mmCIF file of C-alpha atoms in Angstrom:
data_model
loop_
_atom_site.group_PDB
_atom_site.id
_atom_site.type_symbol
_atom_site.label_atom_id
_atom_site.label_comp_id
_atom_site.label_asym_id
_atom_site.label_seq_id
_atom_site.Cartn_x
_atom_site.Cartn_y
_atom_site.Cartn_z
ATOM 1 C CA MET C 1 4.039 2.207 -4.868
ATOM 2 C CA ALA C 2 0.450 1.543 -4.833
ATOM 3 C CA PRO C 3 -1.897 3.802 -4.241
ATOM 4 C CA HIS C 4 -4.678 1.427 -2.989
ATOM 5 C CA CYS C 5 -5.860 2.317 0.608
ATOM 6 C CA ASP C 6 -5.933 5.712 0.077
ATOM 7 C CA SER C 7 -7.696 5.854 -3.478
ATOM 8 C CA MET C 8 -10.729 6.755 -4.745
ATOM 9 C CA ASP C 9 -10.917 3.569 -5.330
ATOM 10 C CA GLY C 10 -9.330 1.371 -3.266
ATOM 11 C CA PRO C 11 -10.749 -0.592 -0.745
ATOM 12 C CA VAL C 12 -11.448 1.928 2.406
ATOM 13 C CA VAL C 13 -13.738 4.599 0.500
ATOM 14 C CA THR C 14 -15.222 1.397 -0.796
ATOM 15 C CA ALA C 15 -16.270 0.266 2.306
ATOM 16 C CA ALA C 16 -17.189 3.796 3.245
ATOM 17 C CA ARG C 17 -18.823 4.739 0.744
ATOM 18 C CA LYS C 18 -21.262 1.487 0.985
ATOM 19 C CA ALA C 19 -21.305 2.130 5.172
ATOM 20 C CA LEU C 20 -22.784 5.536 3.865
ATOM 21 C CA ASP C 21 -24.845 3.752 1.100
ATOM 22 C CA SER C 22 -26.497 1.241 3.239
ATOM 23 C CA ARG C 23 -26.402 3.456 6.406
ATOM 24 C CA ASP C 24 -24.343 1.491 8.967
ATOM 25 C CA VAL C 25 -21.293 2.736 9.822
ATOM 26 C CA LYS C 26 -20.516 -0.695 10.118
ATOM 27 C CA ILE C 27 -19.123 -1.595 7.308
ATOM 28 C CA VAL C 28 -15.908 0.935 7.280
ATOM 29 C CA LEU C 29 -15.646 -0.215 11.000
ATOM 30 C CA PRO C 30 -13.181 -3.105 10.059
ATOM 31 C CA PHE C 31 -10.722 -0.855 7.908
ATOM 32 C CA VAL C 32 -9.897 1.560 11.025
ATOM 33 C CA LYS C 33 -8.640 0.166 14.456
ATOM 34 C CA LYS C 34 -10.295 -0.141 17.672
ATOM 35 C CA ASP C 35 -8.950 3.447 18.668
ATOM 36 C CA GLY C 36 -9.947 4.766 15.765
ATOM 37 C CA GLU C 37 -13.949 4.058 15.689
ATOM 38 C CA GLU C 38 -14.878 7.222 17.643
ATOM 39 C CA GLN C 39 -13.825 9.336 15.488
ATOM 40 C CA VAL C 40 -15.202 7.251 12.449
ATOM 41 C CA THR C 41 -18.115 7.049 13.850
ATOM 42 C CA ARG C 42 -18.888 10.421 14.550
ATOM 43 C CA ALA C 43 -18.078 11.918 11.198
ATOM 44 C CA PHE C 44 -20.561 9.009 10.097
ATOM 45 C CA GLU C 45 -23.409 11.020 12.013
ATOM 46 C CA ALA C 46 -22.009 14.184 10.763
ATOM 47 C CA THR C 47 -22.130 12.521 6.895
ATOM 48 C CA GLN C 48 -25.383 11.345 7.072
ATOM 49 C CA ARG C 49 -27.387 14.809 8.662
ATOM 50 C CA ALA C 50 -25.262 16.517 6.174
ATOM 51 C CA ARG C 51 -26.480 14.890 3.022
ATOM 52 C CA ARG C 52 -29.860 15.353 3.744
ATOM 53 C CA TYR C 53 -29.280 18.583 2.162
ATOM 54 C CA GLY C 54 -29.106 17.945 -1.425
ATOM 55 C CA ALA C 55 -26.726 16.800 -3.661
ATOM 56 C CA ASP C 56 -24.085 19.399 -3.049
ATOM 57 C CA ALA C 57 -24.228 18.566 0.856
ATOM 58 C CA GLN C 58 -24.684 15.774 -0.188
ATOM 59 C CA GLU C 59 -20.976 15.451 -2.234
ATOM 60 C CA VAL C 60 -19.094 17.806 0.137
ATOM 61 C CA ALA C 61 -19.836 15.586 3.660
ATOM 62 C CA ASP C 62 -19.419 12.306 1.237
ATOM 63 C CA LEU C 63 -15.775 13.562 0.986
ATOM 64 C CA TYR C 64 -14.963 14.569 4.452
ATOM 65 C CA PHE C 65 -16.153 10.878 5.578
ATOM 66 C CA PHE C 66 -13.580 9.649 3.602
ATOM 67 C CA GLU C 67 -11.306 11.684 3.996
ATOM 68 C CA THR C 68 -11.311 10.695 7.610
ATOM 69 C CA VAL C 69 -11.821 7.551 6.913
ATOM 70 C CA VAL C 70 -8.819 7.103 5.028
ATOM 71 C CA ARG C 71 -6.786 9.547 7.486
ATOM 72 C CA VAL C 72 -7.622 7.196 10.724
ATOM 73 C CA HIS C 73 -6.511 3.760 8.423
ATOM 74 C CA ARG C 74 -3.525 5.470 7.361
ATOM 75 C CA ALA C 75 -2.968 6.634 11.149
ATOM 76 C CA GLY C 76 -3.314 2.413 12.794
ATOM 77 C CA GLU C 77 -1.286 1.369 10.142
ATOM 78 C CA GLY C 78 1.896 3.806 11.711
ATOM 79 C CA ALA C 79 0.918 5.843 7.769
ATOM 80 C CA PRO C 80 1.630 9.878 7.190
ATOM 81 C CA TYR C 81 -2.269 11.215 5.369
ATOM 82 C CA THR C 82 -1.241 12.544 2.482
ATOM 83 C CA GLY C 83 -4.681 13.187 1.528
ATOM 84 C CA LEU C 84 -6.941 11.101 -1.096
ATOM 85 C CA LYS C 85 -5.406 9.878 -4.601
ATOM 86 C CA PRO C 86 -7.995 9.810 -7.427
ATOM 87 C CA ALA C 87 -9.082 7.075 -8.653
ATOM 88 C CA GLY C 88 -7.340 4.872 -11.506
ATOM 89 C CA LEU C 89 -3.637 5.870 -10.796
ATOM 90 C CA GLY C 90 -3.788 1.659 -10.826
ATOM 91 C CA GLU C 91 -2.099 -0.437 -8.505
ATOM 92 C CA GLY C 92 0.935 -1.930 -10.411
ATOM 93 C CA PRO C 93 0.211 -5.255 -10.775
ATOM 94 C CA VAL C 94 0.053 -7.715 -7.399
ATOM 95 C CA ILE C 95 -2.510 -5.802 -5.639
ATOM 96 C CA PRO C 96 -4.793 -6.755 -8.892
ATOM 97 C CA VAL C 97 -3.588 -10.554 -8.620
ATOM 98 C CA ALA C 98 -4.121 -10.881 -5.354
ATOM 99 C CA GLU C 99 -8.035 -9.780 -5.229
ATOM 100 C CA MET C 100 -8.244 -12.042 -7.762
ATOM 101 C CA GLY C 101 -6.795 -14.898 -5.215
ATOM 102 C CA ILE C 102 -8.671 -13.603 -2.474
ATOM 103 C CA GLN C 103 -11.804 -14.035 -4.672
ATOM 104 C CA SER C 104 -11.354 -17.457 -6.140
ATOM 105 C CA GLY C 105 -9.784 -18.758 -2.716
ATOM 106 C CA SER C 106 -6.509 -19.359 -4.629
ATOM 107 C CA PRO C 107 -2.684 -17.667 -3.457
ATOM 108 C CA GLY C 108 -1.294 -19.672 -6.768
ATOM 109 C CA GLN C 109 -1.277 -16.778 -9.221
ATOM 110 C CA LEU C 110 0.422 -14.224 -6.505
ATOM 111 C CA LYS C 111 2.761 -16.473 -5.653
ATOM 112 C CA ASP C 112 4.116 -17.155 -9.195
ATOM 113 C CA LEU C 113 4.000 -13.826 -10.122
ATOM 114 C CA LEU C 114 5.797 -12.981 -6.769
ATOM 115 C CA ALA C 115 8.723 -15.379 -7.661
ATOM 116 C CA LYS C 116 8.764 -14.752 -10.838
ATOM 117 C CA HIS C 117 9.649 -11.303 -10.562
ATOM 118 C CA VAL C 118 12.652 -11.961 -7.041
ATOM 119 C CA GLN C 119 13.720 -14.776 -9.606
ATOM 120 C CA ASP C 120 13.844 -12.121 -12.047
ATOM 121 C CA GLU C 121 15.245 -9.533 -10.388
ATOM 122 C CA VAL C 122 17.764 -11.750 -8.577
ATOM 123 C CA GLN C 123 18.930 -12.636 -11.874
ATOM 124 C CA ARG C 124 19.148 -9.347 -13.030
ATOM 125 C CA ARG C 125 21.627 -7.855 -10.132
ATOM 126 C CA PHE C 126 23.160 -10.935 -10.593
ATOM 127 C CA ASP C 127 24.463 -11.195 -14.044
ATOM 128 C CA HIS C 128 25.355 -7.273 -13.152
ATOM 129 C CA LEU C 129 27.613 -8.086 -10.763
ATOM 130 C CA MET C 130 29.497 -11.319 -12.463
ATOM 131 C CA GLU C 131 29.680 -8.615 -15.369
ATOM 132 C CA LEU C 132 31.473 -6.466 -13.386
ATOM 133 C CA LYS C 133 34.042 -9.299 -10.949
ATOM 134 C CA PRO C 134 36.409 -9.521 -13.085
ATOM 135 C CA ALA C 135 37.638 -5.776 -13.802
ATOM 136 C CA ALA C 136 37.500 -5.390 -9.937
ATOM 137 C CA GLY C 137 40.958 -6.064 -9.335
ATOM 138 C CA GLN C 138 42.379 -3.587 -12.688
ATOM 139 C CA ASP C 139 42.116 -0.067 -10.472
ATOM 140 C CA VAL C 140 39.999 1.885 -8.005
ATOM 141 C CA GLU C 141 37.433 2.689 -10.410
ATOM 142 C CA HIS C 142 36.263 -0.870 -11.306
ATOM 143 C CA ALA C 143 36.851 -2.867 -7.861
ATOM 144 C CA ARG C 144 34.234 -0.027 -6.306
ATOM 145 C CA GLU C 145 31.561 -0.530 -9.224
ATOM 146 C CA TYR C 146 31.949 -4.093 -8.227
ATOM 147 C CA VAL C 147 31.744 -2.996 -4.792
ATOM 148 C CA GLU C 148 28.494 -1.162 -5.148
ATOM 149 C CA ALA C 149 26.820 -3.905 -7.419
ATOM 150 C CA MET C 150 27.670 -6.543 -4.733
ATOM 151 C CA LEU C 151 26.453 -4.839 -2.090
ATOM 152 C CA GLY C 152 23.483 -3.264 -3.362
ATOM 153 C CA LEU C 153 22.220 -6.961 -4.355
ATOM 154 C CA GLU C 154 23.016 -7.585 -0.830
ATOM 155 C CA VAL C 155 21.134 -5.231 1.123
ATOM 156 C CA TRP C 156 18.870 -5.069 -2.028
ATOM 157 C CA ALA C 157 18.190 -9.013 -0.879
ATOM 158 C CA ASN C 158 18.157 -8.677 2.681
ATOM 159 C CA ASN C 159 15.325 -5.706 2.983
ATOM 160 C CA LEU C 160 13.636 -8.191 0.883
ATOM 161 C CA TYR C 161 14.305 -10.762 3.200
ATOM 162 C CA GLN C 162 13.618 -8.443 6.065
ATOM 163 C CA ALA C 163 9.575 -7.368 4.377
ATOM 164 C CA ILE C 164 8.708 -11.402 3.755
ATOM 165 C CA LEU C 165 8.994 -12.531 7.614
ATOM 166 C CA ALA C 166 6.980 -7.828 7.980
ATOM 167 C CA PRO C 167 3.622 -8.819 9.492
ATOM 168 C CA ALA C 168 1.272 -6.807 6.975
ATOM 169 C CA HIS C 169 0.965 -3.558 7.845
ATOM 170 C CA ALA C 170 3.614 -3.197 9.931
ATOM 171 C CA ARG C 171 4.989 0.595 10.581
ATOM 172 C CA HIS C 172 5.532 2.590 7.942
ATOM 173 C CA ASN C 173 8.675 3.937 9.016
ATOM 174 C CA GLY C 174 7.693 7.493 6.817
ATOM 175 C CA HIS C 175 6.858 5.192 3.729
ATOM 176 C CA GLN C 176 3.217 5.120 2.142
ATOM 177 C CA HIS C 177 1.545 1.425 2.091
ATOM 178 C CA GLY C 178 -1.712 1.482 0.706
#
């Protein structure tokens, strides 16, 4: 799971930091739903006022603003807010490749990466299933292992297919997303 949108080096906090530094809340508003704009704007204004009271006040105020923006962003995704994550946790291989594709204007590397992982995982699961198949007729335990692998492949493939068809930032049903 990529700790992306709720991390200190993720795109939401990066935009919030830029908004504070440039004194322009509009920089971060695209990261929240329309119904969250007022809350983010109030937090932005309070943070700007508090920043005038020195470095310590600025640090506390900035953190408050980052937490507010991320919380409102996550609520807009239908995801729980579980706090800000530290920078540098790593995002896995997909997000950096997606970001490079966005920068370059080409999705080629992202398509290749995803296709390879899907192909490798399908092959791994299928090979395991086929290894179990010959012994499935021996007894209930062997048959059970085979059925578990067979259904595991089918359910995994269906879940992957549903994820592919889901809109971006689909409701999370309690699962975290960035």
